[in-house]
CSV table of C-alpha atoms and ligand atoms in Angstrom, one decimal:
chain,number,residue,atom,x,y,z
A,3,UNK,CA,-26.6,0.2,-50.7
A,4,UNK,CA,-27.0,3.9,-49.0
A,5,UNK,CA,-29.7,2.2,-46.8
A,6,UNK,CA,-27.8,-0.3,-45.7
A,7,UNK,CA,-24.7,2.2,-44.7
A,8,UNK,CA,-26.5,4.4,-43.3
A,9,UNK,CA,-28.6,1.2,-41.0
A,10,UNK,CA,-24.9,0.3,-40.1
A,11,UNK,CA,-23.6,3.6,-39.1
A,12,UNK,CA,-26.8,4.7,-37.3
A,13,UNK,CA,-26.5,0.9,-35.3
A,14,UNK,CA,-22.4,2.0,-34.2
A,15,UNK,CA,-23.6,4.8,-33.4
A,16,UNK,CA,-26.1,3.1,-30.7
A,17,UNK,CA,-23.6,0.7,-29.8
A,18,UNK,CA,-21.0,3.4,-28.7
A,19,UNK,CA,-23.4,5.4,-27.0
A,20,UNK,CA,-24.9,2.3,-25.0
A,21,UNK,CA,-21.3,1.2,-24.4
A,22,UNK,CA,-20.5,4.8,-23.1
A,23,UNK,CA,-23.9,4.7,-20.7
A,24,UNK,CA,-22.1,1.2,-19.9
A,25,UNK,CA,-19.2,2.1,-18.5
A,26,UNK,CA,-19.4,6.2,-18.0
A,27,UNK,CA,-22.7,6.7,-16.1
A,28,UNK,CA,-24.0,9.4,-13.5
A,29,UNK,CA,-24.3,7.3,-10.1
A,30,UNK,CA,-25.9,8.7,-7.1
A,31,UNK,CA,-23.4,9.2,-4.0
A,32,UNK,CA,-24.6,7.7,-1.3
A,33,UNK,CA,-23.3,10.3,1.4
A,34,UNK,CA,-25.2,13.3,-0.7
A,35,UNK,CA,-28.3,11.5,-2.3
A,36,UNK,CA,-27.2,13.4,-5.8
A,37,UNK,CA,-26.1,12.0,-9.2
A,38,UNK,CA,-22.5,12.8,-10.0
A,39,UNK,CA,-20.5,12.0,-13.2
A,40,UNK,CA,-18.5,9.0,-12.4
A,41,UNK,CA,-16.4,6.8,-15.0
A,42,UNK,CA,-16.4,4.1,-11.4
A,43,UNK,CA,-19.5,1.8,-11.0
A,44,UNK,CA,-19.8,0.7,-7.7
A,45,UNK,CA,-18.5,-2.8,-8.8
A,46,UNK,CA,-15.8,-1.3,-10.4
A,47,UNK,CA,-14.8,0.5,-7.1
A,48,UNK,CA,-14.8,-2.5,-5.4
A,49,UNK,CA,-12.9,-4.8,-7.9
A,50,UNK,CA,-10.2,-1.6,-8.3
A,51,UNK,CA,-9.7,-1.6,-4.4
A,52,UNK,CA,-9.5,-5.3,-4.3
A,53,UNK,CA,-7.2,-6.0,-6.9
A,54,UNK,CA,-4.6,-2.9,-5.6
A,55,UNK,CA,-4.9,-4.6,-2.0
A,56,UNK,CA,-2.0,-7.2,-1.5
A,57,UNK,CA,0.0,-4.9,-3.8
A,58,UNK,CA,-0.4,-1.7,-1.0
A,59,UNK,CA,-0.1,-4.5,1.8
A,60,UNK,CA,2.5,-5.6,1.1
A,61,UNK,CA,4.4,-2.4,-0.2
A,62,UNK,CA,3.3,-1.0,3.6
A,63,UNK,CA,5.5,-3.8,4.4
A,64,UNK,CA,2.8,-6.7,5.4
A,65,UNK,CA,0.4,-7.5,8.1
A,66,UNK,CA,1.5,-7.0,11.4
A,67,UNK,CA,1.6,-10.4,13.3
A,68,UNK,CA,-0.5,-10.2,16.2
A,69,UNK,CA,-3.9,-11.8,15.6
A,70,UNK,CA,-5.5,-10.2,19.0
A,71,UNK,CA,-4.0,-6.4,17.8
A,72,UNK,CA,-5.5,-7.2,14.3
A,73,UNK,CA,-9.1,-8.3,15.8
A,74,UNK,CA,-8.9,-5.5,17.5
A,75,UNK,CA,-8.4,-2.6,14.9
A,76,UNK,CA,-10.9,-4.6,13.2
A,77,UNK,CA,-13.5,-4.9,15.3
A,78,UNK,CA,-13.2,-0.7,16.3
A,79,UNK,CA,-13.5,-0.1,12.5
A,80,UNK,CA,-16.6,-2.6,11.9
A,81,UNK,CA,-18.7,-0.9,15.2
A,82,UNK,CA,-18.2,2.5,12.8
A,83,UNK,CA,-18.7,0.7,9.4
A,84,UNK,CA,-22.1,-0.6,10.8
A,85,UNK,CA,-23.4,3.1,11.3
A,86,UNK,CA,-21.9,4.9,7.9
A,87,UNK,CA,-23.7,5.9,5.2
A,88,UNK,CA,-23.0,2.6,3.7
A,89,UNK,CA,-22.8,-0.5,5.6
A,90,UNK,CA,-23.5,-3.2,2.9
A,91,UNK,CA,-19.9,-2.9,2.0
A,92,UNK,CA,-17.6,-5.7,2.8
A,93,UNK,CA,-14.8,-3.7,5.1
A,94,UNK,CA,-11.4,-4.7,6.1
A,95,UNK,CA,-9.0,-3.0,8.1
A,96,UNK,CA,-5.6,-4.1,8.3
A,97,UNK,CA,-2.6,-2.2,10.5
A,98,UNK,CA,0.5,-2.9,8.3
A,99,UNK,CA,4.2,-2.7,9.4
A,100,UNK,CA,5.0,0.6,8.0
A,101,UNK,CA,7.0,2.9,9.8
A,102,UNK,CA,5.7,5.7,8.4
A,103,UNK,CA,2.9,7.8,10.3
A,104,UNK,CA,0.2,7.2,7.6
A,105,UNK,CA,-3.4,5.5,7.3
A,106,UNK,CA,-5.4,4.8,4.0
A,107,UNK,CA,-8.8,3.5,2.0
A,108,UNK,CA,-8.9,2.0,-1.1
A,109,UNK,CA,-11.8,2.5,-3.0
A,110,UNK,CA,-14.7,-0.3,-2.3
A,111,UNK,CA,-13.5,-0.3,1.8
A,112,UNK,CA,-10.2,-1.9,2.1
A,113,UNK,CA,-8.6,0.4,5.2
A,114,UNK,CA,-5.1,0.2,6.9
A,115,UNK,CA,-3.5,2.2,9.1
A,116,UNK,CA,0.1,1.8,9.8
A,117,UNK,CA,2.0,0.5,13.0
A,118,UNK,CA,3.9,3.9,13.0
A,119,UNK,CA,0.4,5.6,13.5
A,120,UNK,CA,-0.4,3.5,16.0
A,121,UNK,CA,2.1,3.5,18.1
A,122,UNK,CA,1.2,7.3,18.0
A,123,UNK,CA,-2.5,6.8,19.6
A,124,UNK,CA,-3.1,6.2,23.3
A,125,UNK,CA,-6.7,5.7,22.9
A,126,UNK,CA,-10.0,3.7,21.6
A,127,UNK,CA,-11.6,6.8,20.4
A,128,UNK,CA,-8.2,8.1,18.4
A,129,UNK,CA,-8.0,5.0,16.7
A,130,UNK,CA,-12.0,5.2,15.8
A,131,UNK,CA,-11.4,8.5,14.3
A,132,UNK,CA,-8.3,7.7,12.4
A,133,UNK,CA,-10.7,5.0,10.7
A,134,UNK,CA,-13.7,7.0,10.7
A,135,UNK,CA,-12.3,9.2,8.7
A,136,UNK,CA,-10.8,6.8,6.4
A,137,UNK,CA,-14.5,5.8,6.0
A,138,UNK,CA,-15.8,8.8,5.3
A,139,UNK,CA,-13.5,9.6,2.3
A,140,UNK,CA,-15.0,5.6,1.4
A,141,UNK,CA,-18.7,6.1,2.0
A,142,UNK,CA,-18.8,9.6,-0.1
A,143,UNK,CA,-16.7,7.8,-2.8
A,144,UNK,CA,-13.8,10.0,-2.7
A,145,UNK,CA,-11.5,7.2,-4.2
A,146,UNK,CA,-13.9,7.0,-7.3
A,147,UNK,CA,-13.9,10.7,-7.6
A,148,UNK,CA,-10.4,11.4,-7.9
A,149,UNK,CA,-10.0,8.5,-10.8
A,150,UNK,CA,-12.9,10.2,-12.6
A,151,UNK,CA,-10.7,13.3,-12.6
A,152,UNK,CA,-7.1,11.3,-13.1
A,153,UNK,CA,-8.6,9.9,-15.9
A,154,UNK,CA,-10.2,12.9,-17.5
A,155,UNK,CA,-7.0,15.0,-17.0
A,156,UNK,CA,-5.1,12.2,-18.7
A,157,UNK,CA,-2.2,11.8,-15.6
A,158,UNK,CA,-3.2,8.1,-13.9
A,159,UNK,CA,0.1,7.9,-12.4
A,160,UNK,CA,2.4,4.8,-12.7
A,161,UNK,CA,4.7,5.8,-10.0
A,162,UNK,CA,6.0,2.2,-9.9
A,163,UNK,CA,7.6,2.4,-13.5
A,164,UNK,CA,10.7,4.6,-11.9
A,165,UNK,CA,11.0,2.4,-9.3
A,166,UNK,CA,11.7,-0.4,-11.9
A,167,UNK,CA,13.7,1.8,-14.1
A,168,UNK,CA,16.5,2.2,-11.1
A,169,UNK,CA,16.6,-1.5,-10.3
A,170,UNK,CA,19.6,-3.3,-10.0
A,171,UNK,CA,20.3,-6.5,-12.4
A,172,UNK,CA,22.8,-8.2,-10.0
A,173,UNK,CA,20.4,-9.0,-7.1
A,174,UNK,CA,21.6,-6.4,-5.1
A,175,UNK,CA,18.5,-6.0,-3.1
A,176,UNK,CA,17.7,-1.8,-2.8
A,177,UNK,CA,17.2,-1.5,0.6
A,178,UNK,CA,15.4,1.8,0.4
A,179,UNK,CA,12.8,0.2,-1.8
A,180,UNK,CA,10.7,-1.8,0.6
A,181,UNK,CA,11.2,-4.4,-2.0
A,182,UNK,CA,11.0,-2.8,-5.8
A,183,UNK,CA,6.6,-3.3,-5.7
A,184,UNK,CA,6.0,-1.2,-8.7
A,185,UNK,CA,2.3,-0.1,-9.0
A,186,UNK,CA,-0.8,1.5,-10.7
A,187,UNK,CA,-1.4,4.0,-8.3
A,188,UNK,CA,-5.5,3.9,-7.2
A,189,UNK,CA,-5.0,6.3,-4.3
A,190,UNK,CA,-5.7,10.0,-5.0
A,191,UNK,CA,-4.3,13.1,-2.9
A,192,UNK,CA,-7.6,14.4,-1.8
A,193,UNK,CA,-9.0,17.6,-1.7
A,194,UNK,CA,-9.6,20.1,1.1
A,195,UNK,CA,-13.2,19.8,0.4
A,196,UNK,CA,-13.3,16.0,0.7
A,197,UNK,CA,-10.7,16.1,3.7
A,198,UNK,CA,-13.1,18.6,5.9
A,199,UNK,CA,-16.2,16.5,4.1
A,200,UNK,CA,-14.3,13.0,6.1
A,201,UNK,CA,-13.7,14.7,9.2
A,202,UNK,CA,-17.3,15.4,9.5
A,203,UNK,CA,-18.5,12.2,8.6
A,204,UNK,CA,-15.6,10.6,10.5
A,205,UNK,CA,-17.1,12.6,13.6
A,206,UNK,CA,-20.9,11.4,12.9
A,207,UNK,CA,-20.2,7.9,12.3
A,208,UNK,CA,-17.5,7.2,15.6
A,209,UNK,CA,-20.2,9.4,18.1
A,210,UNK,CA,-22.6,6.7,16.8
A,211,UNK,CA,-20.7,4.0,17.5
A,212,UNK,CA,-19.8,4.6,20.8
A,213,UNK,CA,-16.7,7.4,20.7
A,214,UNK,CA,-16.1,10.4,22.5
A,215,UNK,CA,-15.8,13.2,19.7
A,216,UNK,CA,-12.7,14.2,21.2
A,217,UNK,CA,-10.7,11.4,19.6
A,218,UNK,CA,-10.6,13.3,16.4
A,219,UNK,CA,-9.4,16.7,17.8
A,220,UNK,CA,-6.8,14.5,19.8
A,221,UNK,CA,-5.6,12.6,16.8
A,222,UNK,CA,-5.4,16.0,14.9
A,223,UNK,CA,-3.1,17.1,17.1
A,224,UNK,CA,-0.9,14.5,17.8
A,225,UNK,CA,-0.6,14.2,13.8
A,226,UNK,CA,0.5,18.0,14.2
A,227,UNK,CA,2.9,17.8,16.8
A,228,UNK,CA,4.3,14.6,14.4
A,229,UNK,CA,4.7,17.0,12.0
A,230,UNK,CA,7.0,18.9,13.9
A,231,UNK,CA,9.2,16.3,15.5
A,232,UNK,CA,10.0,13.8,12.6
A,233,UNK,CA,8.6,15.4,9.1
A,234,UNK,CA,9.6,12.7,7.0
A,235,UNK,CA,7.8,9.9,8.8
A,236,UNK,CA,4.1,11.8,8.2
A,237,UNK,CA,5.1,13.0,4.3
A,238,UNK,CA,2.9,10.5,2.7
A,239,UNK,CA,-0.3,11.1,5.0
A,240,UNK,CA,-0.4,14.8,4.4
A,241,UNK,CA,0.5,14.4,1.1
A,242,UNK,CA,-3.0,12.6,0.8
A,243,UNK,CA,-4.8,14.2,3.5
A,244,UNK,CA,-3.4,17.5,4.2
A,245,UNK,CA,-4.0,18.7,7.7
A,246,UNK,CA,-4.8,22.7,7.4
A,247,UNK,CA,-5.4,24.8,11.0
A,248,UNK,CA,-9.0,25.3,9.8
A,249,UNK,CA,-10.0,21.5,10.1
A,250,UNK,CA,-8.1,21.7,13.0
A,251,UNK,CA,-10.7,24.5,14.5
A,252,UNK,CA,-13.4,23.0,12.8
A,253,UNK,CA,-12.7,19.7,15.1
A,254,UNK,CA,-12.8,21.7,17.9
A,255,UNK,CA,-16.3,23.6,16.9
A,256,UNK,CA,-17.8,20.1,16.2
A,257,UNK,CA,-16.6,18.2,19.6
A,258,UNK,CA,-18.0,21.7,21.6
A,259,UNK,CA,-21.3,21.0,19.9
A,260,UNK,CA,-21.7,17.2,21.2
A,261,UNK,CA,-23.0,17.4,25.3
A,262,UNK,CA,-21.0,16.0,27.6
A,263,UNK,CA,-22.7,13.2,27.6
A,264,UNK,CA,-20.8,11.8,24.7
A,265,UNK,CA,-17.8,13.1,26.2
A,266,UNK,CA,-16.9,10.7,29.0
A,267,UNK,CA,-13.6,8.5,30.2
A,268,UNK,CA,-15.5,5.6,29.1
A,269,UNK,CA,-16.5,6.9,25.4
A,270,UNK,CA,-12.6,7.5,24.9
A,271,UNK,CA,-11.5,4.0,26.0
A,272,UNK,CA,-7.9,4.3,27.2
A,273,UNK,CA,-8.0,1.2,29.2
A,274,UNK,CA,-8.5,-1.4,26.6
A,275,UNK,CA,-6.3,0.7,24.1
A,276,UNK,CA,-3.4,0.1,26.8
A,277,UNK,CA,-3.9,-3.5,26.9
A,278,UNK,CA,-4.3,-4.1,23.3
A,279,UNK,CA,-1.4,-2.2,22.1
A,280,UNK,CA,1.3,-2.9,24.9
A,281,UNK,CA,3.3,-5.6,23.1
A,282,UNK,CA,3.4,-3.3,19.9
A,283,UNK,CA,4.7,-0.3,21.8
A,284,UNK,CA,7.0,-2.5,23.7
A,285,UNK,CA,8.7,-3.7,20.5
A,286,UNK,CA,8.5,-0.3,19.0
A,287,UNK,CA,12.2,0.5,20.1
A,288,UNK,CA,13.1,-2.5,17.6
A,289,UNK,CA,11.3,-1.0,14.4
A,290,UNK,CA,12.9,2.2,15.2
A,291,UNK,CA,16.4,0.8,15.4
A,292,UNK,CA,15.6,-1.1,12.6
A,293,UNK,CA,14.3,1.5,10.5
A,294,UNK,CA,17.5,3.4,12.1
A,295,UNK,CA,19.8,1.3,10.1
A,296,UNK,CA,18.3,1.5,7.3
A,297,UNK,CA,18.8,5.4,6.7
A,298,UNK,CA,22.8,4.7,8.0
A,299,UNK,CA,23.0,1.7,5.2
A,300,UNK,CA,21.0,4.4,2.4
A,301,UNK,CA,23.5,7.3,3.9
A,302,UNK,CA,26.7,4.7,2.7
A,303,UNK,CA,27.1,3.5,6.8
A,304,UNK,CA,27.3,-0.1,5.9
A,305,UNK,CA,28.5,-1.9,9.0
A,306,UNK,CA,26.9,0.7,11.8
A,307,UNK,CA,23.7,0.2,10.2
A,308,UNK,CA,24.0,-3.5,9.4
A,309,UNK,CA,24.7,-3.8,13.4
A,310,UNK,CA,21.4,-2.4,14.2
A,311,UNK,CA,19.0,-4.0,12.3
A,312,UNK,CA,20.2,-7.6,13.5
A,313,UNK,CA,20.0,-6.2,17.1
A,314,UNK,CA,16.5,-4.6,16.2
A,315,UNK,CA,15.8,-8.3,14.6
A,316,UNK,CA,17.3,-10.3,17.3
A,317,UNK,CA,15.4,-7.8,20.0
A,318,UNK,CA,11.8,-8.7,18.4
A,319,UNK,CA,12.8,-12.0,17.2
A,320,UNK,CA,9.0,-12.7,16.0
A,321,UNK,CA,8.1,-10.4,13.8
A,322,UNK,CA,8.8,-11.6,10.1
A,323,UNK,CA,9.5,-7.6,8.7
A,324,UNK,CA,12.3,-7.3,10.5
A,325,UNK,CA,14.3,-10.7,9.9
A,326,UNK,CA,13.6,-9.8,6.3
A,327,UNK,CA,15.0,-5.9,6.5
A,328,UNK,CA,17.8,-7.7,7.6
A,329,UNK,CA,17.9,-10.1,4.8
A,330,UNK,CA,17.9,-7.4,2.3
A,331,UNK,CA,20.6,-5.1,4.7
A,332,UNK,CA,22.8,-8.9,4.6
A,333,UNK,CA,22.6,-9.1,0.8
A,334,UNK,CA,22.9,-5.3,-0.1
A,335,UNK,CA,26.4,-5.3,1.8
A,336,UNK,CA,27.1,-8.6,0.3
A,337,UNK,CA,26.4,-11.8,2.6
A,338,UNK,CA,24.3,-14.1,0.3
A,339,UNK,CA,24.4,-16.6,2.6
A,340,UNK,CA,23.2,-14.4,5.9
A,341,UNK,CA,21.1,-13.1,4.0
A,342,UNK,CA,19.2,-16.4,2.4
A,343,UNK,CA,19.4,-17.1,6.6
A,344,UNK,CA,17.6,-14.2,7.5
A,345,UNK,CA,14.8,-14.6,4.9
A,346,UNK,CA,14.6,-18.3,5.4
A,347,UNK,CA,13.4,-17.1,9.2
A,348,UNK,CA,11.0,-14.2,7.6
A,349,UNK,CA,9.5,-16.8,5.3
A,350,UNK,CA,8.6,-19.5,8.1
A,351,UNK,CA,7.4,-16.5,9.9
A,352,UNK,CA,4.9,-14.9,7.5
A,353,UNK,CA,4.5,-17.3,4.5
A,354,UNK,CA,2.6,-14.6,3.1
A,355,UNK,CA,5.2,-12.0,3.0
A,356,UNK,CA,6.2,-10.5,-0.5
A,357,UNK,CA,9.7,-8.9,0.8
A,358,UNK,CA,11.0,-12.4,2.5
A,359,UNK,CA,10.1,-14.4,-0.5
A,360,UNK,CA,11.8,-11.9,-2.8
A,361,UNK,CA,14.7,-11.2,-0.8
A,362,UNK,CA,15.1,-15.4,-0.6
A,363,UNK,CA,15.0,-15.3,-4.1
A,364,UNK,CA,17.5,-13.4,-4.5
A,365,UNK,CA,19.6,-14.7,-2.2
A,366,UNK,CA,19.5,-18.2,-3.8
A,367,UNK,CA,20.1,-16.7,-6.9
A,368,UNK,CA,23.3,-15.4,-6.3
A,369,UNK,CA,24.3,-18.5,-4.3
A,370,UNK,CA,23.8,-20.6,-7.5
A,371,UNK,CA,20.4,-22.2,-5.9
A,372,UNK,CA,18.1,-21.8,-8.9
A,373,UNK,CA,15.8,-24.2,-8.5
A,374,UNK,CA,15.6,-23.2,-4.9
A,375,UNK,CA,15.2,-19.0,-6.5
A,376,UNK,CA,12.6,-19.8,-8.7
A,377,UNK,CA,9.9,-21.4,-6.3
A,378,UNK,CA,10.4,-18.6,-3.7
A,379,UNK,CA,10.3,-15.8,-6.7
A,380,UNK,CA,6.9,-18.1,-7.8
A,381,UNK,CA,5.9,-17.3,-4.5
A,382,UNK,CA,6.6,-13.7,-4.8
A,383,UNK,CA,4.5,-13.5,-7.9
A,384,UNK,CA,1.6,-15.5,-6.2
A,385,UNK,CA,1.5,-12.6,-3.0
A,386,UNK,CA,1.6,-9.9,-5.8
A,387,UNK,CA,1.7,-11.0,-9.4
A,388,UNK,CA,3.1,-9.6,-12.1
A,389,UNK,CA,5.9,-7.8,-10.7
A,390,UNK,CA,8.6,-7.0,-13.6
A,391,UNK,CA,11.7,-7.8,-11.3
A,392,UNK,CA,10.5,-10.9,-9.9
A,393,UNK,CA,9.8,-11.8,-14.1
A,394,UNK,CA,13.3,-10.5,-14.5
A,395,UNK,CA,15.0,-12.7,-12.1
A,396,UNK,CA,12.8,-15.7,-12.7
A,397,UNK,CA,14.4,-14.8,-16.3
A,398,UNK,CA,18.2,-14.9,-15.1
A,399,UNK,CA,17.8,-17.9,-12.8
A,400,UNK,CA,16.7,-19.8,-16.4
A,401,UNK,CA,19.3,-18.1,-18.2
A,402,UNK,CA,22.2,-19.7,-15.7
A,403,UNK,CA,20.4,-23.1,-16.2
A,404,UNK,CA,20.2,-23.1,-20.0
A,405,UNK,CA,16.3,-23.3,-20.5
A,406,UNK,CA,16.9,-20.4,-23.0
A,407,UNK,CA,12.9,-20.8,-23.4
A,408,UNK,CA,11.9,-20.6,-20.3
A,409,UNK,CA,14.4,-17.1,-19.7
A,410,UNK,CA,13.1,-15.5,-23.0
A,411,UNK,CA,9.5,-15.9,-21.7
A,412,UNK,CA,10.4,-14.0,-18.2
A,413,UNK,CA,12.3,-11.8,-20.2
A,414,UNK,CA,9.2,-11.0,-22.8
A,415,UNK,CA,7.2,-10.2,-19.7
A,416,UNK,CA,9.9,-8.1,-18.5
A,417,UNK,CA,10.0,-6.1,-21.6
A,418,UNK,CA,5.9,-5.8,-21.7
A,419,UNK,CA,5.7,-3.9,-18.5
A,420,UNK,CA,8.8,-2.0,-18.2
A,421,UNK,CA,10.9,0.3,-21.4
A,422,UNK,CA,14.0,1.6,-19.6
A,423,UNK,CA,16.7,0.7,-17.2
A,424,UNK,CA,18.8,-2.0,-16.7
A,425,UNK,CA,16.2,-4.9,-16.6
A,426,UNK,CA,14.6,-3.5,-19.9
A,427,UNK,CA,18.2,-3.3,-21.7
A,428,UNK,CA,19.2,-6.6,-20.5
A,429,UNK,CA,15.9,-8.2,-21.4
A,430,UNK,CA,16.4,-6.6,-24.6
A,431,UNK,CA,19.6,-7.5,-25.3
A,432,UNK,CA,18.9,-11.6,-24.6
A,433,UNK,CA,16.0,-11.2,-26.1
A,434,UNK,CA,18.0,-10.1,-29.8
A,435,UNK,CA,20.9,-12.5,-29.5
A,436,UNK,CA,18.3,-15.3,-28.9
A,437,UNK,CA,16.2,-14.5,-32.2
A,438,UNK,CA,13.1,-13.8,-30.0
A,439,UNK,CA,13.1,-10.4,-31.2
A,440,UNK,CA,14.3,-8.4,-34.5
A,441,UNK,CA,16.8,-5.5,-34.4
A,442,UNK,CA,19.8,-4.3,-34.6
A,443,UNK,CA,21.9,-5.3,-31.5
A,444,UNK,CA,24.7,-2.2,-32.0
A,445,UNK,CA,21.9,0.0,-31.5
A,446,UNK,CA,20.4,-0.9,-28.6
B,2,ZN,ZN1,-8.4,12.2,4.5
């Protein structure tokens, strides 16, 4: 019998440590040529980055729509992809509709940069070192770094949760909220090491491909000058990639190095910059009224702030973000039917765009249209599944039609994902008067 225990133990006790070789390994950085401790494979990077993209598209407010500008970015970032330390990945780069001055990788090569950046930029090699960068902090596996240390300190954030927590049950759309996209977060502040570590890489890899080394100094500064003139727009990028006077310098040391050669009008490429980004800086002045107001509607200016984001929509009448800010303004001061208008616009715009088919949703909702709510909130959940407030409200449209079955199951996956707040207590609360759940409903 002791033979046989002991046969058993000592075979758990290979399982577990093969398991832990499995899945917690040393893996050799490609940037460095040394093994460090990783709890990331490479496929794991990858699948991590892939599964968090549509959820950080879409919470950066979607794709811009403009094919050519989108080819464009792309094609800058895939000349300096080709010549990093690790061109096998599969790269995409995506400029999203945010506002906000900010750029970012996901683990495994997934890069945007945001239409607030830019709009910022006023040439080739700027917009090369923006994503440069980003690849550096890719290419030495930066992202898979800083979950290694999340995990091992025990703090992988769920950011998202709050969010959910201050949701509104009565389809009042939260303007503020860019829709209410909870998440895991996979994106790490970095440190200065690895920020000074993708500036120099960023700097190798765009002077191969082509770019004048004084793009990154450029873009340095004009990120600094940002800083100064509207502080809240650039929070999020410094938060990750903190800009200290010493890369600053360092910039400078580097681009003095380079001979002129590599310094030339040509190598910074301001003429096809102009030409490719003159219809986004033209409707600029519409995302900024826009985004205008949306602080006056947040600061309690309802009707001011209404005013301007349909003249900001009606100003750039193609681009599906703004129809469906305005759908969300419409139903936050109270126009259902406006507001099911504005999104039904967004929607045949950009199919593919989580805020227009949530807003809808909403909309519908509270015009009694629940058949029509629950195929745009299934469309929602498509773009970025699993989201607890579309559940929530795919649970309430059920409820108002009777298919008590059909609500308790939204309301279960409701209830799985998020503990507090108003969707959680109302969840709850159906969830005991229906029998689906034990308790005592006086002390919930
Ligand atoms: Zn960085």
């Amino acid at each position: 019998m002791k033979g046989q225990w002991s046969s058993r133990l000592y075979f758990y006790i290979t399982a577990t440590i093969a398991l832990l070789l499995l899945f917690a390994g040393c893996a050799v950085n490609p940037v460095t040529n040394e093994r460090e401790f990783s709890l990331m494979s490479e496929a794991q990077e990858i699948e991590a980055g892939r599964k968090a993209y549509p959820l950080y598209t879409q919470k950066s407010g979607g794709q811009y729509l403009d094919d050519g500008l989108q080819g464009y970015v792309s094609e800058v970032g895939r000349k300096i992809a080709a010549v990093s330390h690790r061109p096998g990945l599969t790269y995409s780069f995506n400029l999203v509709n945010d506002d906000n001055i900010n750029a970012y990788a996901l683990p495994g090569g997934n890069i945007s940069i945001t239409r607030g950046l830019l709009a910022k930029l006023s040439n080739e090699s700027q917009l090369a070192a923006v994503l440069a960068h980003e690849i550096g902090h890719v290419t030495a596996r930066h992202g898979a770094q800083g979950y290694t240390r999340q995990v091992l300190a025990g703090v992988l954030s769920t950011a998202g949760i709050a969010a959910m927590e201050a949701a509104d049950v009565n389809g009042r759309e939260i303007i503020a909220g860019g829709g209410l996209l909870g998440m895991q977060l996979v994106l790490t502040s970095y440190s200065r090491d690895q920020e000074r570590q993708a500036d120099k890489l960023g700097t190798e890899y765009m002077v191969a491909a082509g770019y004048d080394p004084r793009g990154m100094v450029e873009v340095m500064e004009v990120l600094d000058s940002a800083r100064k003139g509207s502080p809240s727009t650039i929070e999020q990028m410094f938060s990750s990639h903190p800009l200290t006077s010493d890369r600053l310098e360092a910039a400078k040391r580097r681009t003095d190095s380079y001979p002129d050669r590599f310094k030339t009008i040509e190598r910074l490429g301001r003429e096809p910059f102009e030409e490719e980004t003159l219809k986004l800086k033209d409707d600029a002045p519409a995302f900024d009224k826009v985004a205008e107001g949306k602080k006056l509607i947040n600061d309690g200016k309802d009707s001011k702030g209404l005013e301007l984001i349909r003249e900001g929509a009606k100003s750039a009448p193609s681009h599906a973000i703004l129809h469906a800010t305005l759908a969300s303004a419409e139903l936050q001061v109270g126009d259902e039917k406006r507001a099911a208008e504005a999104a039904a616009r967004s929607v045949e715009l950009d199919p593919g765009l989580f805020q227009a088919r949530y807003v809808r949703g909403l909309a519908e909702f509270k015009l009694d249209e629940y058949d029509k709510s629950i195929k745009e909130l299934g469309a929602a959940d498509e773009i970025v599944p699993g989201q607890p407030s579309v559940a929530f409200f795919i649970g309430r449209n059920h409820e108002e039609e009777g298919n008590r079955e059909a609500a308790a199951k939204a309301f279960s996956e409701v209830l799985s994902k998020v503990k507090k707040g108003e969707m959680a207590e109302y969840s709850k609360k159906r969830l005991l008067e229906w029998g689906y759940i034990k308790g005592d409903p006086a002390k919930q």
